[in-house]
Amino acid sequence: MDQPNILLGRIDNRLVHGQVGVSWTNYLGANLIVVADDEVAHEEVQQELMELTAVTSGAEIRFFTVQETIDIIWNASDDQRIFIVTRTPFEMLKLIEGNVPIKKVNIGNMHFEEGKHQISLKVFVDDEDLKNLHAMQDKGIEVFIQEIPGKMAEQFK
């Protein structure tokens, strides 16, 4: 295998829910969802809830820390069509800097928190988020905002 077949990276602070586990997975034709999140990698209850969503799309789902994802992604088999999901831009950038070959990053949901400002209907960012998203673009990654397939994508600027 030349490299793992990563279809898309998505930033979504809810990780895997209906939009990710069904809509995006089916749209992409993914057969494996990789959740790269240091907290969820050790939380069985959260994993079980996400597994229930993923199974409706027919995809398998795996939960790893960000570092575990970096360490094992190159062991993916040729037939795996991978959809990677992280909670924040920081985690996605760590994957990219760790040589995970992600070419496109979709910003889905980043909810309001104190200190964040709105850049799209469901995307709120702070200076750190913006720095990390621009760093991805500086590495040649296509970064766009799109809640669900079928809605108009906005290029992140």
mmCIF file of C-alpha atoms in Angstrom:
data_model
loop_
_atom_site.group_PDB
_atom_site.id
_atom_site.type_symbol
_atom_site.label_atom_id
_atom_site.label_comp_id
_atom_site.label_asym_id
_atom_site.label_seq_id
_atom_site.Cartn_x
_atom_site.Cartn_y
_atom_site.Cartn_z
ATOM 1 C CA MET A 1 0.000 0.000 0.000
ATOM 2 C CA ASP A 2 1.283 3.419 -0.920
ATOM 3 C CA GLN A 3 -0.629 5.172 1.831
ATOM 4 C CA PRO A 4 -3.836 4.746 3.807
ATOM 5 C CA ASN A 5 -7.003 5.606 1.911
ATOM 6 C CA ILE A 6 -8.234 8.551 3.985
ATOM 7 C CA LEU A 7 -11.329 10.021 2.383
ATOM 8 C CA LEU A 8 -11.817 12.986 4.694
ATOM 9 C CA GLY A 9 -10.959 14.435 8.071
ATOM 10 C CA ARG A 10 -13.810 16.086 9.972
ATOM 11 C CA ILE A 11 -13.688 18.385 12.971
ATOM 12 C CA ASP A 12 -16.852 18.012 15.029
ATOM 13 C CA ASN A 13 -17.054 18.634 18.749
ATOM 14 C CA ARG A 14 -19.805 15.997 18.966
ATOM 15 C CA LEU A 15 -17.566 13.454 17.203
ATOM 16 C CA VAL A 16 -19.846 10.694 15.825
ATOM 17 C CA HIS A 17 -23.579 11.406 15.690
ATOM 18 C CA GLY A 18 -26.196 11.063 12.933
ATOM 19 C CA GLN A 19 -24.590 13.558 10.541
ATOM 20 C CA VAL A 20 -21.192 11.907 10.828
ATOM 21 C CA GLY A 21 -22.077 8.282 11.431
ATOM 22 C CA VAL A 22 -24.721 8.067 8.731
ATOM 23 C CA SER A 23 -24.881 11.053 6.351
ATOM 24 C CA TRP A 24 -21.156 11.688 5.829
ATOM 25 C CA THR A 25 -20.113 8.051 6.072
ATOM 26 C CA ASN A 26 -22.593 6.967 3.400
ATOM 27 C CA TYR A 27 -21.857 9.988 1.208
ATOM 28 C CA LEU A 28 -18.123 9.284 1.301
ATOM 29 C CA GLY A 29 -18.474 5.525 0.915
ATOM 30 C CA ALA A 30 -16.368 5.061 4.044
ATOM 31 C CA ASN A 31 -16.197 1.624 5.599
ATOM 32 C CA LEU A 32 -14.171 2.687 8.646
ATOM 33 C CA ILE A 33 -14.622 5.649 10.961
ATOM 34 C CA VAL A 34 -11.571 6.470 13.066
ATOM 35 C CA VAL A 35 -12.253 8.655 16.092
ATOM 36 C CA ALA A 36 -8.946 10.230 17.159
ATOM 37 C CA ASP A 37 -9.649 11.604 20.616
ATOM 38 C CA ASP A 38 -7.589 11.165 23.761
ATOM 39 C CA GLU A 39 -10.628 11.216 26.056
ATOM 40 C CA VAL A 40 -13.017 8.982 24.097
ATOM 41 C CA ALA A 41 -10.264 6.412 23.483
ATOM 42 C CA HIS A 42 -10.720 5.471 27.156
ATOM 43 C CA GLU A 43 -14.477 6.031 27.614
ATOM 44 C CA GLU A 44 -16.441 2.845 26.895
ATOM 45 C CA VAL A 45 -19.887 4.397 27.345
ATOM 46 C CA GLN A 46 -19.202 7.143 24.802
ATOM 47 C CA GLN A 47 -17.747 4.549 22.425
ATOM 48 C CA GLU A 48 -20.847 2.363 22.706
ATOM 49 C CA LEU A 49 -23.125 5.283 21.843
ATOM 50 C CA MET A 50 -21.039 6.161 18.790
ATOM 51 C CA GLU A 51 -20.915 2.510 17.722
ATOM 52 C CA LEU A 52 -24.729 2.418 17.646
ATOM 53 C CA THR A 53 -24.718 5.306 15.186
ATOM 54 C CA ALA A 54 -21.909 3.939 13.038
ATOM 55 C CA VAL A 55 -23.471 0.484 12.689
ATOM 56 C CA THR A 56 -26.503 2.012 10.922
ATOM 57 C CA SER A 57 -24.212 3.073 8.063
ATOM 58 C CA GLY A 58 -22.566 -0.323 7.817
ATOM 59 C CA ALA A 59 -19.159 1.113 8.693
ATOM 60 C CA GLU A 60 -16.815 -0.141 11.365
ATOM 61 C CA ILE A 61 -15.607 2.315 13.977
ATOM 62 C CA ARG A 62 -12.364 2.452 15.943
ATOM 63 C CA PHE A 63 -11.327 4.695 18.816
ATOM 64 C CA PHE A 64 -7.707 5.738 19.298
ATOM 65 C CA THR A 65 -5.794 8.494 20.991
ATOM 66 C CA VAL A 66 -4.274 11.003 18.604
ATOM 67 C CA GLN A 67 -0.835 9.434 19.059
ATOM 68 C CA GLU A 68 -2.160 5.897 18.546
ATOM 69 C CA THR A 69 -3.764 7.047 15.296
ATOM 70 C CA ILE A 70 -0.446 8.485 14.126
ATOM 71 C CA ASP A 71 1.336 5.267 15.107
ATOM 72 C CA ILE A 72 -1.020 2.789 13.409
ATOM 73 C CA ILE A 73 -2.645 4.536 10.447
ATOM 74 C CA TRP A 74 -0.008 3.258 8.023
ATOM 75 C CA ASN A 75 -1.027 -0.314 8.954
ATOM 76 C CA ALA A 76 -4.450 0.199 7.354
ATOM 77 C CA SER A 77 -5.371 -2.357 4.735
ATOM 78 C CA ASP A 78 -5.875 -1.428 1.090
ATOM 79 C CA ASP A 79 -9.622 -2.033 1.276
ATOM 80 C CA GLN A 80 -10.219 0.365 4.175
ATOM 81 C CA ARG A 81 -11.845 3.645 3.135
ATOM 82 C CA ILE A 82 -11.210 5.804 6.188
ATOM 83 C CA PHE A 83 -13.115 8.764 7.601
ATOM 84 C CA ILE A 84 -11.191 10.403 10.479
ATOM 85 C CA VAL A 85 -13.028 12.488 13.075
ATOM 86 C CA THR A 86 -11.507 14.741 15.747
ATOM 87 C CA ARG A 87 -13.101 17.063 18.273
ATOM 88 C CA THR A 88 -10.902 20.127 17.611
ATOM 89 C CA PRO A 89 -8.621 21.683 14.999
ATOM 90 C CA PHE A 90 -5.701 21.121 17.403
ATOM 91 C CA GLU A 91 -6.140 17.335 17.237
ATOM 92 C CA MET A 92 -6.554 17.339 13.459
ATOM 93 C CA LEU A 93 -3.390 19.400 13.044
ATOM 94 C CA LYS A 94 -1.486 16.999 15.328
ATOM 95 C CA LEU A 95 -2.527 14.129 13.046
ATOM 96 C CA ILE A 96 -1.396 16.013 9.951
ATOM 97 C CA GLU A 97 1.904 16.985 11.563
ATOM 98 C CA GLY A 98 2.283 13.324 12.591
ATOM 99 C CA ASN A 99 2.311 12.294 8.922
ATOM 100 C CA VAL A 100 -1.295 11.119 8.703
ATOM 101 C CA PRO A 101 -2.045 11.735 5.002
ATOM 102 C CA ILE A 102 -5.187 13.849 5.276
ATOM 103 C CA LYS A 103 -5.797 15.978 2.167
ATOM 104 C CA LYS A 104 -9.202 17.503 3.011
ATOM 105 C CA VAL A 105 -10.594 18.703 6.331
ATOM 106 C CA ASN A 106 -14.275 19.399 6.841
ATOM 107 C CA ILE A 107 -15.256 21.684 9.702
ATOM 108 C CA GLY A 108 -18.671 20.508 10.837
ATOM 109 C CA ASN A 109 -19.746 21.595 14.286
ATOM 110 C CA MET A 110 -17.725 23.716 16.673
ATOM 111 C CA HIS A 111 -20.198 25.002 19.215
ATOM 112 C CA PHE A 112 -20.124 28.297 21.057
ATOM 113 C CA GLU A 113 -17.924 28.537 24.126
ATOM 114 C CA GLU A 114 -16.799 31.564 26.080
ATOM 115 C CA GLY A 115 -14.134 33.424 24.094
ATOM 116 C CA LYS A 116 -15.174 32.050 20.687
ATOM 117 C CA HIS A 117 -16.713 33.997 17.839
ATOM 118 C CA GLN A 118 -18.957 32.804 15.039
ATOM 119 C CA ILE A 119 -17.577 32.313 11.522
ATOM 120 C CA SER A 120 -20.428 30.184 10.178
ATOM 121 C CA LEU A 121 -23.862 29.035 11.293
ATOM 122 C CA LYS A 122 -22.513 26.178 13.454
ATOM 123 C CA VAL A 123 -18.842 27.058 13.705
ATOM 124 C CA PHE A 124 -17.381 29.139 16.527
ATOM 125 C CA VAL A 125 -13.621 29.618 16.854
ATOM 126 C CA ASP A 126 -11.022 31.278 19.024
ATOM 127 C CA ASP A 127 -7.541 32.474 18.080
ATOM 128 C CA GLU A 128 -6.002 29.046 18.733
ATOM 129 C CA ASP A 129 -8.557 27.342 16.453
ATOM 130 C CA LEU A 130 -7.864 29.862 13.703
ATOM 131 C CA LYS A 131 -4.108 29.403 14.062
ATOM 132 C CA ASN A 132 -4.467 25.611 13.753
ATOM 133 C CA LEU A 133 -6.847 25.792 10.787
ATOM 134 C CA HIS A 134 -4.555 28.216 8.940
ATOM 135 C CA ALA A 135 -1.580 25.957 9.708
ATOM 136 C CA MET A 136 -3.433 23.131 7.917
ATOM 137 C CA GLN A 137 -3.997 25.341 4.908
ATOM 138 C CA ASP A 138 -0.337 26.337 4.937
ATOM 139 C CA LYS A 139 0.462 22.626 4.569
ATOM 140 C CA GLY A 140 -1.693 22.439 1.432
ATOM 141 C CA ILE A 141 -4.746 20.908 3.100
ATOM 142 C CA GLU A 142 -8.149 21.893 1.699
ATOM 143 C CA VAL A 143 -10.194 23.194 4.648
ATOM 144 C CA PHE A 144 -13.920 23.805 4.219
ATOM 145 C CA ILE A 145 -17.043 24.282 6.312
ATOM 146 C CA GLN A 146 -19.999 22.028 5.541
ATOM 147 C CA GLU A 147 -22.532 20.682 8.015
ATOM 148 C CA ILE A 148 -23.956 17.872 5.896
ATOM 149 C CA PRO A 149 -23.542 16.565 2.351
ATOM 150 C CA GLY A 150 -25.881 18.371 -0.008
ATOM 151 C CA LYS A 151 -25.507 21.719 1.737
ATOM 152 C CA MET A 152 -23.235 24.276 0.141
ATOM 153 C CA ALA A 153 -19.609 24.039 1.263
ATOM 154 C CA GLU A 154 -17.824 27.229 2.316
ATOM 155 C CA GLN A 155 -14.078 27.490 1.874
ATOM 156 C CA PHE A 156 -12.405 28.410 5.135
ATOM 157 C CA LYS A 157 -10.490 31.673 4.882
#
